[in-house]
Short mmCIF file of C-alpha atoms and ligand atoms in Angstrom, two decimals:
data_model
loop_
_atom_site.label_atom_id
_atom_site.label_comp_id
_atom_site.label_asym_id
_atom_site.label_seq_id
_atom_site.Cartn_x
_atom_site.Cartn_y
_atom_site.Cartn_z
CA MET H 1 101.54 108.73 89.18
CA TYR H 2 101.24 105.54 90.75
CA VAL H 3 103.42 102.44 89.52
CA LYS H 4 102.25 98.85 89.91
CA TRP H 5 104.44 95.50 89.28
CA ASP H 6 103.35 92.96 87.06
CA ASP H 7 104.80 90.20 84.85
CA SER H 8 105.78 92.44 82.26
CA TYR H 9 108.38 94.05 83.85
CA SER H 10 109.66 90.39 84.86
CA ASN H 11 113.32 89.53 83.17
CA GLY H 12 113.76 86.61 85.29
CA ILE H 13 116.35 87.22 87.25
CA GLU H 14 114.95 87.06 90.61
CA VAL H 15 117.47 89.11 93.21
CA PHE H 16 116.47 92.36 90.10
CA ASP H 17 112.58 91.51 89.94
CA ASN H 18 112.88 92.12 93.75
CA GLN H 19 114.77 95.03 93.86
CA HIS H 20 112.69 96.44 90.77
CA LYS H 21 109.84 96.06 92.83
CA GLY H 22 111.61 97.79 95.84
CA LEU H 23 111.66 100.43 93.11
CA PHE H 24 108.23 101.21 92.58
CA LYS H 25 107.50 100.92 96.19
CA LEU H 26 110.24 103.98 96.86
CA ILE H 27 108.79 106.01 93.47
CA ASN H 28 105.10 104.99 94.99
CA ASP H 29 106.14 106.45 98.55
CA LEU H 30 107.33 109.50 96.47
CA HIS H 31 104.26 109.91 95.02
CA ASP H 32 102.25 109.21 98.25
CA GLY H 33 104.33 111.95 100.05
CA ILE H 34 103.90 114.75 97.17
CA ARG H 35 99.95 113.82 96.76
CA GLU H 36 99.70 114.47 100.81
CA LYS H 37 101.38 117.19 100.88
CA LYS H 38 104.18 116.26 103.20
CA ASN H 39 106.67 118.81 104.49
CA ARG H 40 110.11 119.11 102.89
CA GLU H 41 112.06 116.86 105.11
CA ALA H 42 109.93 114.00 104.51
CA LEU H 43 109.98 114.57 100.68
CA GLY H 44 113.53 115.05 100.39
CA THR H 45 114.17 111.89 102.54
CA ALA H 46 111.83 110.13 100.19
CA LEU H 47 113.87 111.42 97.23
CA VAL H 48 117.23 110.55 98.87
CA ALA H 49 115.93 107.08 99.62
CA LEU H 50 114.79 106.60 96.03
CA MET H 51 118.16 107.68 94.72
CA ASP H 52 120.53 105.88 97.17
CA TYR H 53 118.14 102.42 96.71
CA THR H 54 118.45 103.16 92.83
CA LYS H 55 122.41 103.83 93.03
CA THR H 56 122.92 100.30 94.82
CA HIS H 57 120.77 98.68 92.30
CA PHE H 58 122.35 99.74 89.32
CA ALA H 59 126.28 98.64 91.01
CA ASP H 60 124.35 95.16 91.53
CA GLU H 61 123.34 95.13 88.37
CA GLU H 62 126.80 96.31 86.67
CA ASN H 63 128.44 93.91 88.46
CA ALA H 64 126.20 90.95 87.50
CA MET H 65 126.27 91.77 83.72
CA ARG H 66 130.56 91.83 83.63
CA LEU H 67 130.66 88.80 85.52
CA ALA H 68 128.51 87.13 83.18
CA GLY H 69 129.99 88.85 80.14
CA TYR H 70 127.15 90.54 78.58
CA PRO H 71 128.01 91.81 75.55
CA ASP H 72 125.59 95.31 76.03
CA TYR H 73 127.07 95.79 79.56
CA GLU H 74 128.65 99.07 78.42
CA LYS H 75 126.18 100.86 76.68
CA HIS H 76 123.52 99.79 79.71
CA LYS H 77 126.04 101.12 82.41
CA THR H 78 125.97 104.50 80.13
CA LYS H 79 122.01 104.43 80.60
CA HIS H 80 122.29 104.17 83.98
CA VAL H 81 125.01 106.84 84.33
CA ALA H 82 122.39 109.17 82.51
CA PHE H 83 120.32 108.40 84.83
CA ILE H 84 121.70 108.94 87.87
CA ALA H 85 122.80 112.34 86.93
CA GLN H 86 119.80 113.50 85.58
CA VAL H 87 118.46 112.62 89.56
CA SER H 88 121.16 114.20 91.13
CA ASP H 89 120.23 117.36 89.33
CA ILE H 90 116.62 116.95 90.72
CA ARG H 91 117.90 116.58 94.14
CA ASP H 92 120.15 119.76 93.92
CA ARG H 93 117.72 122.05 92.60
CA TYR H 94 115.56 120.38 95.80
CA LEU H 95 118.15 121.74 97.76
CA ASN H 96 118.32 124.71 96.10
CA ASN H 97 114.97 125.40 97.04
CA GLU H 98 113.53 125.25 94.14
CA PRO H 99 110.15 123.05 93.44
CA VAL H 100 111.04 120.31 91.88
CA MET H 101 108.89 117.93 94.21
CA THR H 102 105.90 117.60 91.53
CA MET H 103 103.94 114.81 89.84
CA GLU H 104 105.84 115.83 86.66
CA LEU H 105 108.93 114.67 88.49
CA VAL H 106 107.40 111.36 89.26
CA ALA H 107 105.92 110.85 85.76
CA LEU H 108 109.47 111.35 84.48
CA LEU H 109 111.04 109.00 86.86
CA VAL H 110 108.08 106.32 86.20
CA ASN H 111 108.56 106.50 82.64
CA TRP H 112 112.54 106.46 82.53
CA LEU H 113 112.51 103.09 84.80
CA LYS H 114 109.11 101.45 83.24
CA ASN H 115 110.40 101.48 79.97
CA HIS H 116 114.31 100.55 81.09
CA ILE H 117 113.14 98.02 83.17
CA GLN H 118 110.51 96.43 80.31
CA THR H 119 113.62 96.71 77.68
CA VAL H 120 117.44 96.85 78.33
CA ASP H 121 116.81 94.60 81.60
CA ARG H 122 114.52 92.35 80.29
CA ALA H 123 117.14 92.14 77.58
CA TYR H 124 120.04 90.76 80.20
CA GLY H 125 117.54 88.15 81.76
CA PRO H 126 118.45 85.24 79.11
CA HIS H 127 122.34 85.81 79.06
CA LEU H 128 122.56 85.98 82.81
CA LYS H 129 120.42 83.04 83.60
CA ALA H 130 122.06 80.98 80.87
CA SER H 131 125.16 82.22 82.95
CA GLY H 132 124.13 80.47 85.99
CA ALA H 133 122.81 83.90 87.54
FE1 LIG L 1 117.47 98.00 86.84
FE2 LIG L 1 119.25 98.41 84.34
O1 LIG L 1 118.12 99.01 85.59
#
C-alpha cells in the first residue's frame, strides 16, 4: 500500500506536517523494498529507519503537547506507546527470522498512521496553534 500526502493529513502545524510527510516517505521506502524483494539487510534497515523516525516524531509531538498544556496529552501519548510496542514486536520477530516483511505489514502501518494523523493529530492542531506553536 503506497501512501500519498494530501491536505486531509494537515493539522496546520508546519513542523509536524513535515514530520508526517517524512513518515510517509519512510513507509513508502519500506513498501518499495518489499515489492522489489530487496534483501534482508535492506528491509531491516528500512524498518529500523521508520521506527527511529517515528520515536523521534512522537517525542517531539508529546513535548509540544505537554508544553502547550494540551488536555488530551496523556491519552494521545498512550496511543504512541502502543504503536511503538507493536512496531518493536514486529522488529523482534524480524530479528527472529519470522517472515514479517509483507505487504500486510505495510498496510497495517499505513492504516494506523493515516487514522492517527487524520484524527488525534489533527485534533491537537488548533490548541497548539492557539498557544503559539
Ligand atoms: Fe503524529 Fe501523534 O503522531
